[in-house]
Short mmCIF file of C-alpha atoms and ligand atoms in Angstrom, two decimals:
data_model
loop_
_atom_site.label_atom_id
_atom_site.label_comp_id
_atom_site.label_asym_id
_atom_site.label_seq_id
_atom_site.Cartn_x
_atom_site.Cartn_y
_atom_site.Cartn_z
CA MET A 1 19.87 -37.93 -10.21
CA ASP A 2 19.97 -35.55 -7.55
CA GLU A 3 23.49 -34.36 -7.20
CA THR A 4 23.40 -33.64 -3.34
CA LEU A 5 22.25 -37.02 -2.51
CA LEU A 6 24.88 -38.69 -4.99
CA LYS A 7 27.62 -36.70 -3.30
CA GLY A 8 26.75 -37.65 0.03
CA ALA A 9 26.38 -41.43 -0.95
CA PHE A 10 29.63 -41.55 -2.01
CA GLN A 11 31.28 -39.54 0.83
CA GLU A 12 29.97 -42.33 2.86
CA ILE A 13 31.30 -45.01 0.63
CA ARG A 14 34.59 -43.21 0.81
CA SER A 15 34.65 -43.19 4.80
CA ALA A 16 33.84 -46.79 5.02
CA GLN A 17 36.08 -49.40 5.58
CA ARG A 18 33.95 -52.76 5.70
CA ILE A 19 31.51 -53.02 2.87
CA LEU A 20 29.05 -55.30 2.13
CA VAL A 21 27.85 -55.37 -1.64
CA ILE A 22 24.81 -57.47 -2.68
CA SER A 23 22.79 -58.23 -5.55
CA HIS A 24 19.43 -60.17 -6.36
CA ILE A 25 18.22 -63.76 -6.26
CA ARG A 26 18.68 -65.57 -9.90
CA PRO A 27 21.28 -63.02 -10.94
CA ASP A 28 21.46 -61.96 -14.34
CA GLY A 29 24.48 -60.20 -16.12
CA ASP A 30 23.81 -56.91 -14.67
CA ALA A 31 23.41 -58.09 -10.98
CA VAL A 32 26.64 -59.86 -11.22
CA GLY A 33 28.58 -57.21 -13.38
CA SER A 34 27.49 -54.40 -11.29
CA LEU A 35 28.30 -56.23 -7.88
CA ILE A 36 32.02 -57.24 -9.07
CA GLY A 37 32.65 -53.97 -10.92
CA LEU A 38 31.59 -52.17 -7.68
CA GLY A 39 33.21 -54.49 -5.02
CA LEU A 40 36.87 -54.55 -7.43
CA SER A 41 36.77 -50.80 -7.39
CA LEU A 42 36.22 -50.33 -3.64
CA GLN A 43 39.07 -53.20 -3.22
CA ASP A 44 41.68 -51.27 -5.07
CA LEU A 45 40.89 -48.47 -2.86
CA ASN A 46 42.08 -51.06 -0.03
CA LYS A 47 38.52 -51.40 1.30
CA GLU A 48 37.54 -54.68 2.84
CA VAL A 49 34.71 -55.89 0.42
CA GLN A 50 32.16 -58.90 0.80
CA MET A 51 30.47 -59.47 -2.50
CA VAL A 52 27.35 -61.58 -1.98
CA LEU A 53 24.72 -63.04 -4.24
CA PRO A 54 22.03 -65.18 -2.37
CA ASP A 55 21.93 -67.91 -5.29
CA GLY A 56 25.70 -67.70 -5.61
CA ILE A 57 27.43 -67.31 -8.55
CA PRO A 58 25.86 -69.16 -11.72
CA ALA A 59 28.41 -71.20 -13.86
CA ILE A 60 27.80 -68.95 -17.02
CA PHE A 61 29.18 -65.87 -15.15
CA ARG A 62 32.48 -67.53 -13.68
CA HIS A 63 34.76 -66.11 -16.64
CA LEU A 64 34.58 -62.81 -15.01
CA PRO A 65 37.55 -61.97 -12.98
CA GLY A 66 36.56 -61.63 -9.49
CA SER A 67 33.66 -63.96 -9.89
CA ASP A 68 35.39 -66.11 -7.35
CA GLN A 69 35.02 -63.87 -4.69
CA ILE A 70 31.33 -64.11 -4.65
CA GLN A 71 29.85 -65.69 -1.46
CA LYS A 72 26.20 -66.86 -0.52
CA GLN A 73 26.21 -65.51 2.75
CA ALA A 74 27.74 -62.29 4.60
CA THR A 75 29.89 -62.68 7.51
CA GLY A 76 30.76 -60.23 10.47
CA ASN A 77 30.01 -56.64 10.67
CA PHE A 78 29.99 -53.95 8.32
CA ASP A 79 30.20 -49.93 7.97
CA LEU A 80 27.90 -49.73 4.92
CA THR A 81 25.69 -52.32 3.24
CA LEU A 82 25.12 -51.48 -0.68
CA VAL A 83 22.44 -52.96 -2.86
CA VAL A 84 22.89 -53.21 -6.48
CA ASP A 85 20.14 -53.97 -9.27
CA CYS A 86 17.30 -55.03 -6.93
CA SER A 87 14.09 -53.14 -7.23
CA ASP A 88 12.81 -54.45 -3.69
CA LEU A 89 14.54 -55.90 -0.78
CA THR A 90 12.82 -59.35 -1.24
CA ARG A 91 15.15 -59.71 -4.01
CA THR A 92 18.19 -59.66 -1.92
CA GLY A 93 16.72 -63.34 -0.50
CA GLU A 94 17.49 -63.96 3.27
CA VAL A 95 20.84 -62.30 3.46
CA LEU A 96 19.79 -58.99 5.06
CA ILE A 97 16.99 -60.46 7.18
CA GLY A 98 17.00 -58.91 10.71
CA LYS A 99 19.64 -56.60 9.78
CA PRO A 100 19.19 -52.85 9.53
CA VAL A 101 17.83 -51.21 6.64
CA PRO A 102 20.45 -51.20 4.05
CA ASP A 103 22.47 -47.86 3.33
CA MET A 104 22.38 -47.48 -0.38
CA ASN A 105 19.95 -48.99 -3.13
CA LEU A 106 21.46 -48.44 -6.37
CA ASP A 107 19.50 -49.45 -9.27
CA HIS A 108 17.64 -48.53 -12.75
CA HIS A 109 14.24 -50.47 -12.61
CA PRO A 110 11.04 -48.13 -12.49
CA THR A 111 9.39 -50.45 -9.93
CA ASN A 112 12.10 -49.68 -7.20
CA THR A 113 10.43 -49.54 -4.04
CA LYS A 114 13.22 -46.87 -2.55
CA PHE A 115 13.86 -49.16 0.56
CA ALA A 116 17.37 -47.77 1.75
CA ARG A 117 18.49 -44.90 3.43
CA TYR A 118 19.94 -43.63 0.14
CA ASN A 119 17.97 -44.36 -2.98
CA LEU A 120 20.20 -43.75 -6.02
CA VAL A 121 17.47 -45.02 -8.59
CA ASP A 122 17.97 -43.94 -12.31
CA LYS A 123 15.27 -45.26 -14.59
CA THR A 124 16.88 -43.86 -17.73
CA ALA A 125 20.03 -45.64 -17.17
CA VAL A 126 20.10 -49.13 -19.26
CA ALA A 127 21.59 -50.90 -16.68
CA THR A 128 22.81 -50.53 -12.98
CA ALA A 129 26.57 -51.04 -14.38
CA GLU A 130 25.88 -47.81 -16.52
CA MET A 131 25.24 -46.02 -13.39
CA LEU A 132 28.20 -47.30 -11.91
CA ALA A 133 30.46 -46.73 -15.07
CA GLU A 134 29.49 -43.04 -14.62
CA TYR A 135 29.46 -42.46 -10.90
CA LEU A 136 32.58 -44.40 -9.89
CA PRO A 137 34.97 -41.97 -12.27
CA GLN A 138 33.18 -39.09 -11.06
CA PHE A 139 33.75 -39.40 -7.39
CA GLY A 140 37.50 -40.56 -8.00
CA PHE A 141 37.02 -44.24 -7.55
CA PRO A 142 39.29 -46.18 -10.16
CA ILE A 143 37.92 -47.97 -12.87
CA SER A 144 40.41 -50.69 -13.59
CA SER A 145 40.22 -53.33 -16.66
CA GLN A 146 38.79 -55.65 -14.57
CA VAL A 147 36.23 -53.22 -13.22
CA ALA A 148 35.69 -52.12 -16.81
CA GLU A 149 35.08 -55.61 -18.12
CA ALA A 150 32.62 -56.42 -15.30
CA LEU A 151 30.59 -53.16 -15.95
CA LEU A 152 30.47 -53.64 -19.51
CA PHE A 153 29.49 -57.16 -19.40
CA GLY A 154 26.48 -55.66 -17.23
CA MET A 155 25.50 -53.19 -19.92
CA ILE A 156 25.85 -55.48 -22.76
CA THR A 157 23.52 -58.35 -21.09
CA ASP A 158 20.82 -55.71 -19.69
CA THR A 159 20.67 -54.18 -23.54
CA LEU A 160 20.81 -57.54 -25.29
CA GLY A 161 23.86 -56.14 -27.16
CA PHE A 162 22.81 -52.34 -27.13
CA ARG A 163 19.64 -53.07 -29.05
CA THR A 164 16.80 -52.79 -26.49
CA ASN A 165 14.26 -49.86 -27.19
CA ASN A 166 15.62 -47.98 -23.74
CA MET A 167 19.32 -47.52 -25.38
CA THR A 168 20.51 -44.15 -25.32
CA PRO A 169 23.52 -42.12 -26.68
CA LYS A 170 24.88 -41.63 -23.31
CA ALA A 171 24.86 -45.55 -22.68
CA MET A 172 26.89 -45.71 -25.79
CA LYS A 173 29.20 -42.94 -24.80
CA ILE A 174 29.75 -44.79 -21.11
CA ALA A 175 30.25 -48.21 -23.10
CA ALA A 176 33.17 -46.38 -25.46
CA LYS A 177 34.85 -45.49 -22.03
CA LEU A 178 34.70 -48.85 -20.61
CA MET A 179 36.13 -50.07 -23.96
CA GLU A 180 39.03 -47.53 -23.49
CA ALA A 181 39.53 -48.62 -19.84
CA GLY A 182 39.83 -52.38 -21.02
CA GLY A 183 36.65 -54.02 -21.42
CA ASP A 184 36.54 -56.57 -24.48
CA LEU A 185 33.34 -55.87 -26.21
CA PRO A 186 33.30 -58.46 -28.50
CA GLY A 187 34.52 -61.32 -25.98
CA LEU A 188 32.06 -60.56 -23.34
CA TYR A 189 29.25 -60.03 -25.97
CA GLN A 190 30.02 -63.67 -27.14
CA LYS A 191 30.03 -64.90 -23.75
CA GLY A 192 26.94 -62.99 -22.36
CA LEU A 193 24.55 -63.32 -25.23
CA LEU A 194 25.82 -65.97 -28.02
CA ASN A 195 27.37 -68.90 -26.40
CA ARG A 196 25.14 -71.64 -25.03
CA SER A 197 25.55 -74.97 -24.05
CA PHE A 198 23.98 -78.06 -25.82
CA GLU A 199 21.68 -78.98 -23.07
CA ALA A 200 20.55 -75.17 -23.19
CA ALA A 201 19.62 -75.76 -26.91
CA ARG A 202 17.64 -78.92 -26.26
CA TYR A 203 15.94 -77.25 -23.23
CA TRP A 204 14.88 -74.78 -26.15
CA GLY A 205 13.56 -77.22 -27.99
CA ALA A 206 11.31 -78.28 -25.29
CA GLY A 207 10.27 -74.77 -24.72
CA LEU A 208 9.45 -74.34 -28.78
CA SER A 209 7.60 -77.29 -29.21
CA ASN A 210 5.19 -75.97 -26.45
CA LEU A 211 4.46 -72.63 -28.06
CA GLU A 212 1.14 -71.17 -28.36
CA ARG A 213 -0.40 -68.32 -29.50
CA ASP A 214 -3.41 -66.14 -29.16
CA GLY A 215 -3.72 -63.29 -31.60
CA ARG A 216 -0.58 -61.03 -30.74
CA ILE A 217 0.34 -62.70 -27.58
CA ILE A 218 2.65 -65.96 -27.55
CA TRP A 219 3.79 -67.97 -24.49
CA THR A 220 5.24 -71.21 -23.53
CA SER A 221 5.99 -73.13 -20.72
CA LEU A 222 9.33 -74.68 -19.25
CA PHE A 223 8.39 -77.90 -16.85
CA LEU A 224 10.64 -79.54 -14.27
CA GLU A 225 10.61 -82.80 -16.35
CA ASP A 226 11.90 -80.69 -19.79
CA ARG A 227 15.04 -79.66 -17.39
CA ARG A 228 15.53 -83.38 -16.09
CA SER A 229 15.22 -84.97 -19.72
CA VAL A 230 17.80 -82.69 -21.33
CA GLY A 231 20.33 -82.49 -18.30
CA TYR A 232 19.78 -78.55 -18.16
CA PRO A 233 21.37 -77.45 -14.84
CA GLY A 234 19.64 -74.01 -14.15
CA ARG A 235 15.99 -73.06 -12.91
CA ASP A 236 15.73 -70.27 -15.75
CA ASP A 237 14.67 -70.35 -19.38
CA ALA A 238 18.04 -70.18 -20.94
CA ASP A 239 17.12 -66.79 -22.64
CA LEU A 240 14.67 -68.62 -24.59
CA ILE A 241 12.37 -65.55 -24.18
CA ASN A 242 15.00 -63.43 -26.04
CA PHE A 243 14.44 -65.62 -29.17
CA LEU A 244 10.75 -65.59 -28.67
CA SER A 245 10.71 -61.57 -28.62
CA THR A 246 12.32 -61.85 -32.28
CA ILE A 247 9.12 -63.76 -33.88
CA ASP A 248 6.95 -61.49 -36.08
CA GLU A 249 3.63 -59.95 -35.42
CA THR A 250 4.01 -60.52 -31.48
CA ASP A 251 3.27 -57.71 -28.98
CA VAL A 252 3.73 -59.69 -26.05
CA VAL A 253 5.89 -63.01 -24.83
CA ILE A 254 5.50 -64.73 -21.80
CA ILE A 255 7.50 -67.82 -20.35
CA PHE A 256 6.35 -69.92 -17.48
CA VAL A 257 9.12 -72.07 -15.96
CA GLU A 258 8.34 -74.58 -13.10
CA GLN A 259 10.42 -73.90 -10.32
CA GLY A 260 9.94 -77.14 -8.30
CA ASP A 261 9.09 -75.57 -4.80
CA GLY A 262 5.23 -74.52 -5.65
CA LEU A 263 6.58 -71.66 -7.48
CA VAL A 264 6.44 -70.86 -11.31
CA LYS A 265 8.54 -68.11 -12.57
CA VAL A 266 6.81 -65.72 -14.84
CA SER A 267 8.79 -63.23 -17.71
CA TRP A 268 7.15 -60.86 -20.12
CA ARG A 269 8.46 -59.09 -22.74
CA SER A 270 6.83 -56.52 -24.73
CA GLN A 271 6.92 -54.37 -27.72
CA PRO A 272 7.37 -50.34 -26.90
CA ALA A 273 3.84 -49.55 -26.89
CA TYR A 274 3.02 -52.06 -24.40
CA ASP A 275 4.23 -51.66 -20.37
CA VAL A 276 4.36 -55.14 -18.78
CA SER A 277 6.07 -54.01 -15.72
CA GLN A 278 2.62 -53.28 -14.40
CA ILE A 279 1.22 -56.43 -14.61
CA ALA A 280 4.21 -58.05 -13.15
CA LEU A 281 4.04 -55.69 -10.20
CA PHE A 282 0.23 -56.93 -9.77
CA PHE A 283 1.75 -60.48 -9.24
CA ASP A 284 3.98 -58.98 -6.66
CA GLY A 285 6.88 -58.77 -9.22
CA GLY A 286 8.41 -55.87 -11.02
CA GLY A 287 11.02 -54.67 -13.69
CA HIS A 288 10.85 -52.47 -16.95
CA SER A 289 8.02 -51.40 -19.33
CA ALA A 290 9.32 -53.96 -21.94
CA ALA A 291 10.85 -56.69 -19.47
CA ALA A 292 9.62 -57.69 -16.04
CA GLY A 293 8.98 -60.98 -14.28
CA ALA A 294 7.10 -62.21 -11.11
CA SER A 295 7.29 -65.53 -9.03
CA ILE A 296 3.68 -67.23 -8.35
CA LYS A 297 2.75 -69.52 -6.13
CA GLY A 298 0.48 -72.58 -7.51
CA ASP A 299 0.01 -74.81 -10.08
CA LEU A 300 1.37 -73.91 -13.65
CA LYS A 301 -1.58 -74.62 -15.76
CA SER A 302 -4.07 -72.25 -13.48
CA ILE A 303 -1.16 -69.65 -13.24
CA GLN A 304 -0.85 -69.60 -16.81
CA ALA A 305 -4.79 -69.20 -17.61
CA ASN A 306 -4.74 -66.34 -14.92
CA VAL A 307 -1.85 -64.29 -16.44
CA ILE A 308 -2.61 -64.71 -19.73
CA ALA A 309 -6.38 -63.40 -19.11
CA THR A 310 -4.92 -60.67 -16.84
CA THR A 311 -2.14 -59.69 -19.30
CA LYS A 312 -4.94 -59.16 -21.94
CA THR A 313 -7.19 -57.36 -19.82
CA MET A 314 -4.49 -54.98 -18.46
CA LEU A 315 -3.16 -54.35 -22.03
CA GLY A 316 -6.90 -53.88 -23.44
CA PHE A 317 -6.42 -56.83 -25.63
CA MET A 318 -10.22 -57.86 -25.52
P1 5GP B 401 13.32 -61.82 -15.94
O1 5GP B 401 11.99 -62.04 -16.20
O2 5GP B 401 14.24 -62.18 -17.31
O3 5GP B 401 13.87 -62.69 -15.03
O4 5GP B 401 13.42 -60.42 -15.64
C1 5GP B 401 13.27 -59.36 -16.33
C2 5GP B 401 12.92 -58.08 -15.51
O5 5GP B 401 12.06 -58.34 -14.35
C3 5GP B 401 14.42 -57.81 -14.86
O6 5GP B 401 14.69 -56.11 -14.94
C4 5GP B 401 14.09 -58.38 -13.41
O7 5GP B 401 14.99 -57.67 -12.48
C5 5GP B 401 12.59 -58.27 -13.17
N1 5GP B 401 12.10 -59.23 -12.28
C6 5GP B 401 12.01 -60.47 -12.91
N2 5GP B 401 11.35 -61.23 -11.63
C7 5GP B 401 11.12 -60.13 -10.81
C8 5GP B 401 10.72 -60.38 -9.61
O8 5GP B 401 10.23 -61.79 -9.12
N3 5GP B 401 10.44 -59.17 -8.90
C9 5GP B 401 10.81 -57.94 -9.11
N4 5GP B 401 10.61 -57.03 -8.48
N5 5GP B 401 11.53 -58.02 -10.55
C10 5GP B 401 11.69 -59.16 -11.28
MN1 MN B 402 19.15 -57.56 -12.66
#
């Protein structure tokens, strides 16, 4: 990270009073943890902070202290707009439409489009929360136990419990500092990665019975009807993809989730030798080499055929 850029950005944060912090649609643990961690740290310096998620806060993240402050809309004027964990501006939904270019873009996705005035993008960071856990203390912003909880949660969830292949010794050291500052690693691990609802387990059942394989690619689909019949409240895959990624002799896993608004959410996971972020980018999505996603308009079956064929071609599987 360019030290001059970083210093300039944090000086501006220090001088601002009314600050908007925002993260992405369909928020994951890193989006929520980074948003709350940064928001609470700024509040500890007596700044007026609004924390916004365009889709609101999902029920599974409401255990995090500070999550009750998250709104779906920004109200009023701000000195500074900080966007965390978003690789491009469309990921902020409609909150920033018609607003000036955001002041800061703090992110770890290699596909980041550098859409802000200050682009703090570190693709070697395992989570946006890791970047914040490094920068906040470096520039004199406090890490209370609540801030540590939020940031450690972001790191744990984005690394699936420190086991993704982008893990680094630096990330382990930063996580240890967050534990020292009050982050409850076993508790956060349990809540972020292990606990699931009965409905989610039945929803997995639907996904598992639709599972298909062609060589070293496996895929499944989750339909609106699957969610309706088991009473699963989200529009996501209930993290089924992380389970599918543990299946032997598989290089790429793809999940198709019907969204009900003519869109299909596609997620890819791959073994280290394969970069699926470029395939997601081709479909106007983005992400990391080993974990990427896109939302594609159309009918699920034709999207499925197109995505599988494109994935095979782009990865040289035929
Ligand atoms: P997932 O497929 O689990 O939602 O996301 C995997 C990774 O891809 C995450 O880093 C996520 O931020 C990114 N990602 C997922 N969907 C999209 C998308 O539609 N656009 C972009 N730019 N990134 C996405
Ligand atoms: Mn995220």
